[in-house]
Coordinates of C-alpha atoms (C1' of nucleotides) in Angstrom, one line a residue:
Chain A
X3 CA 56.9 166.3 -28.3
X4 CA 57.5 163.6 -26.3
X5 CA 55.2 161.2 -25.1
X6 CA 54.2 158.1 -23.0
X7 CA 53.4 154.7 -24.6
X8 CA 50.2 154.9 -22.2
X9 CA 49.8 158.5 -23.8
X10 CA 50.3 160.6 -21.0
X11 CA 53.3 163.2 -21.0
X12 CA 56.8 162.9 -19.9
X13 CA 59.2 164.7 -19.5
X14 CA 62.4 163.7 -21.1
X15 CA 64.1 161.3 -20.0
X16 CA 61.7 160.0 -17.3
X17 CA 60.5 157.5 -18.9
X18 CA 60.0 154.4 -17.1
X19 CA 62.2 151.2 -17.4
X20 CA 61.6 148.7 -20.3
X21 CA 58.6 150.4 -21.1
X22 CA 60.3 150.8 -24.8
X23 CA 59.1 148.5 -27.0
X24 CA 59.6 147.3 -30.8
X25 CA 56.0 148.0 -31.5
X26 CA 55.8 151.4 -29.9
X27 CA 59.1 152.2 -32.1
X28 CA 57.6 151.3 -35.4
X29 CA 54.4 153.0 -34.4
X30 CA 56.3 156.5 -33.4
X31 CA 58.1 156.2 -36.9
X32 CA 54.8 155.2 -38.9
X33 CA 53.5 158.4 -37.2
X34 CA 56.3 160.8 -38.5
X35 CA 56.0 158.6 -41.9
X36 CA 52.3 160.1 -41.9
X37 CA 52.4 163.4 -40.6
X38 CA 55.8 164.5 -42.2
X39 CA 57.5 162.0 -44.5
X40 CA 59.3 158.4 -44.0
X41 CA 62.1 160.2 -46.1
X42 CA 62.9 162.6 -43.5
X43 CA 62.7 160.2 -40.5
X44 CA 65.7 160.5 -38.7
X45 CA 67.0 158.2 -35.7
X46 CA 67.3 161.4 -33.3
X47 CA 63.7 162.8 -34.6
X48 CA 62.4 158.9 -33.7
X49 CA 63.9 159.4 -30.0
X50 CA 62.8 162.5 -29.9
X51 CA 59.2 161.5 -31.0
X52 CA 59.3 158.7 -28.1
X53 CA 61.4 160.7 -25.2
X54 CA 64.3 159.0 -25.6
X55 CA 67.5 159.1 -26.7
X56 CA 68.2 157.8 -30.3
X57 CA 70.7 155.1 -28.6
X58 CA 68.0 153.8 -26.6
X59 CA 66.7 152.7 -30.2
X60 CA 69.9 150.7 -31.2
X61 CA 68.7 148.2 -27.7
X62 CA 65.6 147.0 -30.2
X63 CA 66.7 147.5 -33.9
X64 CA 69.9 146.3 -35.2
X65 CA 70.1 149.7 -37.5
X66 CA 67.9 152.1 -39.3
X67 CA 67.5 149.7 -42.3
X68 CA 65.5 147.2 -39.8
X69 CA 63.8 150.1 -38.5
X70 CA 62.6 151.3 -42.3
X71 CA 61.7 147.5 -43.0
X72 CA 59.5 147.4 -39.7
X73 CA 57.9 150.8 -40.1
X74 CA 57.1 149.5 -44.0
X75 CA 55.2 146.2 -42.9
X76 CA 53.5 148.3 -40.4
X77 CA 52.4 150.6 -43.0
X78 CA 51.3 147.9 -45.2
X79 CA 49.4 146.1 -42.3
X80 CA 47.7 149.9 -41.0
X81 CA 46.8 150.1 -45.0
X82 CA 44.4 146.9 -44.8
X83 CA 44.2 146.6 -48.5
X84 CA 42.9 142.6 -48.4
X85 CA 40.6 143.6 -45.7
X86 CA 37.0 142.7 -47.3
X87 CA 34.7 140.6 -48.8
X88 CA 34.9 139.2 -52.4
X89 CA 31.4 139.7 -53.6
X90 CA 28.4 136.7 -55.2
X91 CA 28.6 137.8 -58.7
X92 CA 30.5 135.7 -61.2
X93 CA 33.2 138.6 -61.8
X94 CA 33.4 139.0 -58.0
X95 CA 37.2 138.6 -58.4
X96 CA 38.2 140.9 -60.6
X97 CA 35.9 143.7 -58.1
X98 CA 37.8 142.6 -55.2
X99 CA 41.1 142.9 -56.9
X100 CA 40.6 146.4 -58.3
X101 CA 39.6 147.7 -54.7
X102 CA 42.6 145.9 -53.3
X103 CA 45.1 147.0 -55.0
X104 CA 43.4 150.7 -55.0
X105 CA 43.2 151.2 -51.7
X106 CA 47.1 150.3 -51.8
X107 CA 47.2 153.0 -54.1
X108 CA 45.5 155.3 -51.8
X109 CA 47.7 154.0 -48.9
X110 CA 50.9 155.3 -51.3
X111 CA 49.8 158.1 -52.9
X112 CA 48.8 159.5 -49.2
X113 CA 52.2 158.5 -47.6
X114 CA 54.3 160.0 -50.1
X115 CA 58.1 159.4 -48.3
X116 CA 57.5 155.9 -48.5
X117 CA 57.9 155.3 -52.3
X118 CA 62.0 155.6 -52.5
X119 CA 62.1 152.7 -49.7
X120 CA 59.9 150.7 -51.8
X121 CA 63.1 149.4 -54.3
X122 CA 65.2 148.9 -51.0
X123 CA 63.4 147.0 -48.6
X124 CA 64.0 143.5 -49.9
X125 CA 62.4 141.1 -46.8
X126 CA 58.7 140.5 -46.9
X127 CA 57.2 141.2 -43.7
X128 CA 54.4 139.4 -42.2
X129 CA 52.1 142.1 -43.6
X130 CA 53.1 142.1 -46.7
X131 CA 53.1 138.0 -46.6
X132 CA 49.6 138.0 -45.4
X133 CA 48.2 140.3 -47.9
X134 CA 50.2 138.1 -51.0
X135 CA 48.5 135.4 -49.1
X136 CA 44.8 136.8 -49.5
X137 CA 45.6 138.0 -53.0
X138 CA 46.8 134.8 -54.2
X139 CA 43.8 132.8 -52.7
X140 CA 41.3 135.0 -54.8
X141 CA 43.5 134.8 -57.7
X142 CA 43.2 130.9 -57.6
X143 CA 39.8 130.7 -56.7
X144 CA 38.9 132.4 -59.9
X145 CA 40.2 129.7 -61.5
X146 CA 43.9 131.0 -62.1
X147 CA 46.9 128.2 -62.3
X148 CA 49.4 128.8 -59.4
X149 CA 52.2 130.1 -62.0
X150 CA 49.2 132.5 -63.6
X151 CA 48.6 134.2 -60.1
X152 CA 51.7 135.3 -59.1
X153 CA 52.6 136.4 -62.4
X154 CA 49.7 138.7 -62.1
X155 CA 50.2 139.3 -58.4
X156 CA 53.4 140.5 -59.5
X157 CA 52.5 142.4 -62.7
X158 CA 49.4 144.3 -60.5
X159 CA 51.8 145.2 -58.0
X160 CA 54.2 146.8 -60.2
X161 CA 51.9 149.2 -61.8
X162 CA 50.5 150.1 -58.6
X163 CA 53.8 151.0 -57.1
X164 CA 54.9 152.7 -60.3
X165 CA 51.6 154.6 -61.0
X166 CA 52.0 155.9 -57.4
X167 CA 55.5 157.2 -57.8
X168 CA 54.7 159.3 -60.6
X169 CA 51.8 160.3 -59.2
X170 CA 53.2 161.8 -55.8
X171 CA 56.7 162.7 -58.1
X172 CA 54.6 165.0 -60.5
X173 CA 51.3 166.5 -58.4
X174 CA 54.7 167.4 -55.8
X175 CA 56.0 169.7 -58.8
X176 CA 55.2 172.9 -58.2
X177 CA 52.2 174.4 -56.7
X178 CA 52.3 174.0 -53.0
X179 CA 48.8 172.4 -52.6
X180 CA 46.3 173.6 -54.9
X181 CA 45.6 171.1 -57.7
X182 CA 44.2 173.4 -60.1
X183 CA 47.5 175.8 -59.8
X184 CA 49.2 173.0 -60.2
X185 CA 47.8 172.1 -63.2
X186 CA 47.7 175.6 -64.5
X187 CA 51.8 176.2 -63.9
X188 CA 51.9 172.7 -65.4
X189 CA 50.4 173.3 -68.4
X190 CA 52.1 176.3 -68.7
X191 CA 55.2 175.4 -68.2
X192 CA 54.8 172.6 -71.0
X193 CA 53.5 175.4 -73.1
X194 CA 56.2 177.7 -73.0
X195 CA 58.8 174.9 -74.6
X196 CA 59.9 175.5 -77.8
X197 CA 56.8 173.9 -80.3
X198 CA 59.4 173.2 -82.7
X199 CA 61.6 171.4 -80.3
X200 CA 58.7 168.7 -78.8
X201 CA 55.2 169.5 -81.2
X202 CA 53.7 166.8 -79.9
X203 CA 54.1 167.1 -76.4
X204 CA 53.0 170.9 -76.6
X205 CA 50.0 170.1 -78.6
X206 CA 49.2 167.6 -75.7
X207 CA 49.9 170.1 -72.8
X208 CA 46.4 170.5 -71.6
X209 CA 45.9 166.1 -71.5
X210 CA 49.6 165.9 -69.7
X211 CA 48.8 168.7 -67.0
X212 CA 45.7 166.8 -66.4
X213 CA 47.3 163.9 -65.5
X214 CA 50.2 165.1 -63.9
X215 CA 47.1 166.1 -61.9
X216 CA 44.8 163.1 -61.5
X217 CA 47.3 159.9 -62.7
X218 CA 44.8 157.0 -65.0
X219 CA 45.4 154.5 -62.4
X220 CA 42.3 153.0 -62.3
X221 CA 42.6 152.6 -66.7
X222 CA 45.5 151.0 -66.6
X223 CA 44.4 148.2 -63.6
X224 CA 41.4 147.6 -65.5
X225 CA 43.4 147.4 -69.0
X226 CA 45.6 145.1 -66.7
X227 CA 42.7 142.7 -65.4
X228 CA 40.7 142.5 -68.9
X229 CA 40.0 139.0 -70.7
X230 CA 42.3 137.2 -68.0
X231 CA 40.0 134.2 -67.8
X232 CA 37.6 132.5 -69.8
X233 CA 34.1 133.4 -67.5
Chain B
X18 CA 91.1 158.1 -59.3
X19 CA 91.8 161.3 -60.5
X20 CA 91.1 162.1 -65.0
X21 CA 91.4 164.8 -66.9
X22 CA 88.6 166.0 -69.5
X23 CA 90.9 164.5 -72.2
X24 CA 90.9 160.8 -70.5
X25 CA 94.9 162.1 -69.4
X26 CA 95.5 161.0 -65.6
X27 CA 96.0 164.9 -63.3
X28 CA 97.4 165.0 -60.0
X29 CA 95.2 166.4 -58.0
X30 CA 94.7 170.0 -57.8
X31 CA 96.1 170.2 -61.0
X32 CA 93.4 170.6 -62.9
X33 CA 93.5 173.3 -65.9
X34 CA 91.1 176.3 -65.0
X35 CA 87.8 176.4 -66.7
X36 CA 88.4 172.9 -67.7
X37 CA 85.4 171.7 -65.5
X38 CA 82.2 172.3 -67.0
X39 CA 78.2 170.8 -66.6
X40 CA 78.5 168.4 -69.2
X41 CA 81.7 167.0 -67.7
X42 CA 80.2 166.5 -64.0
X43 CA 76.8 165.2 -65.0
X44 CA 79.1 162.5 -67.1
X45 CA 81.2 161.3 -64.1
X46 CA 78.1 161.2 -61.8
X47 CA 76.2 158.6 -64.8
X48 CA 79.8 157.2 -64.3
X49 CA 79.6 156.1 -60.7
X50 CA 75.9 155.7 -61.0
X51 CA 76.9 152.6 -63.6
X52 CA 80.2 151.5 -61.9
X53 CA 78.8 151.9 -58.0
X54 CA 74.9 152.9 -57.3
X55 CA 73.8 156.6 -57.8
X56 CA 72.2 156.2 -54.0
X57 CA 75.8 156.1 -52.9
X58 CA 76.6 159.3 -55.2
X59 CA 78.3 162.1 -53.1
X60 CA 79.5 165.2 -53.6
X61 CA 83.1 164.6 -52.4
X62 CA 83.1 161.3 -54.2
X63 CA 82.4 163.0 -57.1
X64 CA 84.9 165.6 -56.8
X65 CA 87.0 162.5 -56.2
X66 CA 86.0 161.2 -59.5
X67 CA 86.9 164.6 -61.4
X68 CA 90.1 165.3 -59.4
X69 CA 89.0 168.6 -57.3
X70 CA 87.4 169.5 -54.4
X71 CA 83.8 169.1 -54.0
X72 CA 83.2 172.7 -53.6
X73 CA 84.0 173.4 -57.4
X74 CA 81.1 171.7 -58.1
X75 CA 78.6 174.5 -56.3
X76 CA 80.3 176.7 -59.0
X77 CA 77.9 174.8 -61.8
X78 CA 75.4 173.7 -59.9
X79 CA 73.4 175.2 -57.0
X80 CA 73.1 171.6 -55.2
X81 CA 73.1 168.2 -54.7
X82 CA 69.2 168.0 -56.0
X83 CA 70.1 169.6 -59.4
X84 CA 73.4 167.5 -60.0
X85 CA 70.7 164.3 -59.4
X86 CA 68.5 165.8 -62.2
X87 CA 71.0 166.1 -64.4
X88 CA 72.6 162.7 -64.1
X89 CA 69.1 161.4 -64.7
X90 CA 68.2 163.3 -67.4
X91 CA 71.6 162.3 -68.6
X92 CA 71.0 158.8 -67.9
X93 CA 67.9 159.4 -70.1
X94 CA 69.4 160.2 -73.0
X95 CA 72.2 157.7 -72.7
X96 CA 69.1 154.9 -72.6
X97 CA 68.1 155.9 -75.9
X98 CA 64.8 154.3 -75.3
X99 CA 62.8 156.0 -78.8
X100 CA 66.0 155.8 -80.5
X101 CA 64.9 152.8 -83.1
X102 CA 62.8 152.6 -86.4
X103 CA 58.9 152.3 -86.2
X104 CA 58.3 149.5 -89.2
X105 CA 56.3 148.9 -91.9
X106 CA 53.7 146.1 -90.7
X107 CA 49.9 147.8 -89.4
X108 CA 50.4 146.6 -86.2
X109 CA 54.0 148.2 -86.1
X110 CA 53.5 150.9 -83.1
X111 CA 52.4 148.3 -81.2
X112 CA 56.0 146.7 -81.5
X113 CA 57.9 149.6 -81.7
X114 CA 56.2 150.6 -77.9
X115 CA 56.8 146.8 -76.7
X116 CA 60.7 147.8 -78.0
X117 CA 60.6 151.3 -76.6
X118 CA 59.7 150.4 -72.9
X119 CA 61.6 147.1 -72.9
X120 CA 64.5 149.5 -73.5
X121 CA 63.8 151.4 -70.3
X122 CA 63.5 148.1 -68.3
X123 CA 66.6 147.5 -69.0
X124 CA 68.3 150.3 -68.5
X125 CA 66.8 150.9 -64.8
X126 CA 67.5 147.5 -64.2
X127 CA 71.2 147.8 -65.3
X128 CA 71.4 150.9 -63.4
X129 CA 69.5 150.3 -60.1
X130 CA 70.9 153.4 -58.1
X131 CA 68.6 155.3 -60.0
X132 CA 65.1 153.7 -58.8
X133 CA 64.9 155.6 -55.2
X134 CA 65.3 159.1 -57.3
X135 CA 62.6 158.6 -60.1
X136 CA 59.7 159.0 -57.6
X137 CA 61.6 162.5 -56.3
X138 CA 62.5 164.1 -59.6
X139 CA 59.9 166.2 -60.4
X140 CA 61.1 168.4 -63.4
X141 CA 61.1 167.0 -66.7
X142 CA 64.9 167.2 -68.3
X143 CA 65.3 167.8 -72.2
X144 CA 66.5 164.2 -72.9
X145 CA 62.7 163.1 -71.3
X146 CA 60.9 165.4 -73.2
X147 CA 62.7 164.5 -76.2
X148 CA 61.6 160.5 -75.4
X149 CA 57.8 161.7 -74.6
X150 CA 57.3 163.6 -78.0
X151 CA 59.2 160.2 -80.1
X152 CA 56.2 158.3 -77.9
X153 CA 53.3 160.5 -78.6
X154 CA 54.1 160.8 -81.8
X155 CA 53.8 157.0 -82.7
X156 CA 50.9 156.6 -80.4
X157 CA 49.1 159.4 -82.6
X158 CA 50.0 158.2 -85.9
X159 CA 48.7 154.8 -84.5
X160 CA 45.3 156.9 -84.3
X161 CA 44.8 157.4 -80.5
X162 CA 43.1 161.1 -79.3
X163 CA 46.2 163.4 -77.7
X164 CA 43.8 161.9 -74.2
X165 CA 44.5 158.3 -74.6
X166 CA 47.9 158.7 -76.5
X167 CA 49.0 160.4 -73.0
X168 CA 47.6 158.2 -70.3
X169 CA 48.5 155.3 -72.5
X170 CA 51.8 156.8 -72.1
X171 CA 51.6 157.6 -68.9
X172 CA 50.2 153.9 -68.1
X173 CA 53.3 152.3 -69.2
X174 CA 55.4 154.4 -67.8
X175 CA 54.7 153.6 -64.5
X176 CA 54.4 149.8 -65.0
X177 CA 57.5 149.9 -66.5
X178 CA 59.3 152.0 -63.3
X179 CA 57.4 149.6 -60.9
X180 CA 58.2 146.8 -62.6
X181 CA 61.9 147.7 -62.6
X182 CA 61.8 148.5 -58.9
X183 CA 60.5 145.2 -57.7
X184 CA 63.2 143.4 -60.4
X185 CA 65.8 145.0 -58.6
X186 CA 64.7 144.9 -55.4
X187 CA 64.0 141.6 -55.4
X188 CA 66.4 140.5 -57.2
X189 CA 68.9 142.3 -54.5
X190 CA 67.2 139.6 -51.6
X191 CA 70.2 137.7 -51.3
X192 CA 72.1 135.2 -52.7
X193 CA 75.0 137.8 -54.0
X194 CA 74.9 137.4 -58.0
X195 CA 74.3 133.6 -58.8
X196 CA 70.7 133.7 -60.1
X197 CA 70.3 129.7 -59.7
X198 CA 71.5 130.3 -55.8
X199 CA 69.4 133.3 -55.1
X200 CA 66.2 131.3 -56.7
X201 CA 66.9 128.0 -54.4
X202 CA 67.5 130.1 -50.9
X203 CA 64.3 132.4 -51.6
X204 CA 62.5 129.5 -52.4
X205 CA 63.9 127.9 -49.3
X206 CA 62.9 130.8 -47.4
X207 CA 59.1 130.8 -48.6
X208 CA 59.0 127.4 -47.8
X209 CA 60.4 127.7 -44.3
X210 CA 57.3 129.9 -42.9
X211 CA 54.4 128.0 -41.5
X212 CA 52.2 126.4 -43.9
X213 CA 49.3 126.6 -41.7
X214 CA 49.5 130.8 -41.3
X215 CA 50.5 131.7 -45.4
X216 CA 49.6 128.4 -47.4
X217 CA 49.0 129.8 -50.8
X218 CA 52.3 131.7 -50.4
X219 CA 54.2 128.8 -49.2
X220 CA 52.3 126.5 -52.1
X221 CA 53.4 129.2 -55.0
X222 CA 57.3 129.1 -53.3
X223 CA 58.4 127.7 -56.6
X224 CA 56.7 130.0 -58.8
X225 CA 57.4 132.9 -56.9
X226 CA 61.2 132.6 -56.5
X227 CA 60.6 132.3 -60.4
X228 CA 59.2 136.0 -60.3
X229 CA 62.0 137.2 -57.9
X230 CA 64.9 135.7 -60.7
X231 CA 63.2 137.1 -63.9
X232 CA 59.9 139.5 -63.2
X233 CA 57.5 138.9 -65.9
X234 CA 57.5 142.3 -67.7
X235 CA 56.8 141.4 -71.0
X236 CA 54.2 140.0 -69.9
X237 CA 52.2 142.9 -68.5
X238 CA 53.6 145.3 -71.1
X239 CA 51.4 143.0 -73.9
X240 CA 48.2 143.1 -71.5
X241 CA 48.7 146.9 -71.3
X242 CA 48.5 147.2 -74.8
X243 CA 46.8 144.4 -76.2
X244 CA 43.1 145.2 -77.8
X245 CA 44.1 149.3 -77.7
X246 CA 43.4 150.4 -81.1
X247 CA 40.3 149.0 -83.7
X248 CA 42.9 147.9 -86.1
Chain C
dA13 C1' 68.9 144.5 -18.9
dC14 C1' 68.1 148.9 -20.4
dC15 C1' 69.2 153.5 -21.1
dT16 C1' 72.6 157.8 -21.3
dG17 C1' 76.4 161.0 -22.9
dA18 C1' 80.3 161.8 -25.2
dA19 C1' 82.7 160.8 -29.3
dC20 C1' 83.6 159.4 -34.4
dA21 C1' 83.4 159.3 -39.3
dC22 C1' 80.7 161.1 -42.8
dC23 C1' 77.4 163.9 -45.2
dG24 C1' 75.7 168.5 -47.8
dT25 C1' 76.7 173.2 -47.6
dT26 C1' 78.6 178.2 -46.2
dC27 C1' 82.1 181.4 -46.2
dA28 C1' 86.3 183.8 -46.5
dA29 C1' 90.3 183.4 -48.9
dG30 C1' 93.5 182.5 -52.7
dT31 C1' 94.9 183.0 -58.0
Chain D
dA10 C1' 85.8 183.9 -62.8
dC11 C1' 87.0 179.8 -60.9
dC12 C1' 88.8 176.9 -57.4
dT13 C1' 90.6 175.9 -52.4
dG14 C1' 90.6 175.0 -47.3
dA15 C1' 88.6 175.4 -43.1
dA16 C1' 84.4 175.2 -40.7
dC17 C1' 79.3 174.2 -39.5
dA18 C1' 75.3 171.6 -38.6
dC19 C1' 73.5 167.2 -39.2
dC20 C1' 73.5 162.3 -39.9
dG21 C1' 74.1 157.0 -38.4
dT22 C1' 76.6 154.5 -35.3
dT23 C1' 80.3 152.8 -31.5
dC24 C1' 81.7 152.7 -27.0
dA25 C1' 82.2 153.2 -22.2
dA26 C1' 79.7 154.4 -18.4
dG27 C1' 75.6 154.8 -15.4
dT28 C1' 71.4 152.6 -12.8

DNA sequence: ACCTGAACACCGTTCAAGT
DNA sequence: ACCTGAACACCGTTCAAGT
């Protein structure tokens, strides 16, 4: 459980002086955000992650709210969702945009525990600055007035958040892990509601399982990104 | 603190037997989710709330998790989001959705407690299934396939809880209620970062501290549904 | 300066007991 | 059957103390 920032062993509470650092804290709780879930993070399960005690913590963080805010921009900058090249072609925009925002989508949809923070956190880290930054310069380079890309920097970003909640909030249903159980107990589950009470959501069971199962992000985004500019 | 199912004040403890029922808890919790923030909903301030001890709560419900469904759900059907006429013009659907998911903007964005719990719910209550079938419905009679008709559905449903998360979220930054103020200090805050590391963020600061006051949801909503149908 | 250990107030929840 | 009161394990956090 516990290890070194050099990444050899210790044994609890051996670890060397000052060799805690902010960085090495938001890394250790971007780790349990990835292999558990950010929900569950816990100040104690942190220390205990790093081979310290959780008061050790409080010498680097204010509280857990700054730690949550850290461990966030950290996620955002690990997710690298402005990292590559806008294309030649005369659309080349619109490409980069849809990959940018679904590989944030990816990013979310894999790291389920960070959703619920998403509506708290209210700071923009430098991550998060630096992708707005990249987005924005893409946006205007296709020809968009300053007002026109962040209104759609905006717009983008909440459907992408949104499609991921319910994606992770309804594949998480039932089913522990197989998609096509899940989609089965989905369907019938929808199918065993009264048909007089909801006809039309009965009669679309089969559609609604299948996208309880595999959300229409990339649809919408598209739907999102059509006839924006003139070329 | 302390009422009665009849609205008559009790003294603690006093409480009537068999006087506390589902219906009445799940009201009290929509209660403090409107008055307070359901993220600071707790089981002894509920009890609080209904004058008795927490414990006689586990008597209707097996948890905390289950009481949070049910105060959503509730909160669903207190929205009344599909509860409005479809009209008579051939684009009419089209409107009556605009109306329809406008409605549930503002209701998560009147009730912001509820935005860390929409991404964990995973079972859908009566009151959403009642508000699916009222959308399906339209979106069929508007002549979209049960296929599109649901990820159209499903499409907006996620801007919509995106969009309503960022609102608030945002909107939450700082500047504690005055609009005007909160708009000038973000604005001020954009504008304090180097220009030379973020400069089309700190060059949008004014139209971006415009997003954070009032997101731009209509907007996105008509992109979502604009060229859907033939007609 | 940086970390520990004990303690506090609060949370959801269990359990045995009251009526 | 329905509610109470005491208790438990866990949480974030404070504080005084160690090196």
């Amino acid at each position: 459980m516990a290890r070194s920032h050099a990444g050899i062993a210790v044994a609890p509470g051996k670890r060397p002086r000052g060799s805690l650092s902010r960085e090495e804290i938001l890394e250790a709780g971007l780790l349990i955000a990835k292999r558990d879930e950010l929900t569950r993070l816990t100040m104690k399960k942190l220390a205990g992650e790093l081979g310290v005690t959780p008061m050790a913590i409080y010498r680097h963080f204010e509280n857990k709210a700054e730690v949550i805010d850290g461990v966030l921009d950290l996620f955002v900058r690990d997710a690298a969702v402005a990292d590559h090249e806008v294309g030649k072609e005369p659309d080349a925009w619109r490409r980069w945009t849809l990959v940018t925002f679904g590989k944030m989508f990816d990013a979310l949809t894999q790291t389920p525990g960070v959703m619920p923070f998403l509506s708290t956190t209210s700071r923009f880290g430098p991550a998060a600055m630096s992708a707005l930054n990249a987005v924005l310069e893409v946006l205007r380079r296709a020809g968009m007035s300053e007002k026109q890309a962040v209104d759609t920097f905006a717009v983008l970003c909440a459907y992408t958040i949104g499609a991921a909640g319910l994606a992770t909030a309804w594949s998480r249903a039932d089913g522990a892990g197989d998609p096509d159980e899940e989609r089965r107990r989905m369907r019938l589950s929808i199918e065993a509601t009264p048909r007089s009470d909801f006809p039309n959501v009965v009669d679309a069971a089969a559609d609604l399982a299948g996208v309880l199962q595999r959300f229409p992000f990339q649809m919408g985004l598209e739907r999102l990104l059509r006839r924006e500019l003139p070329d």
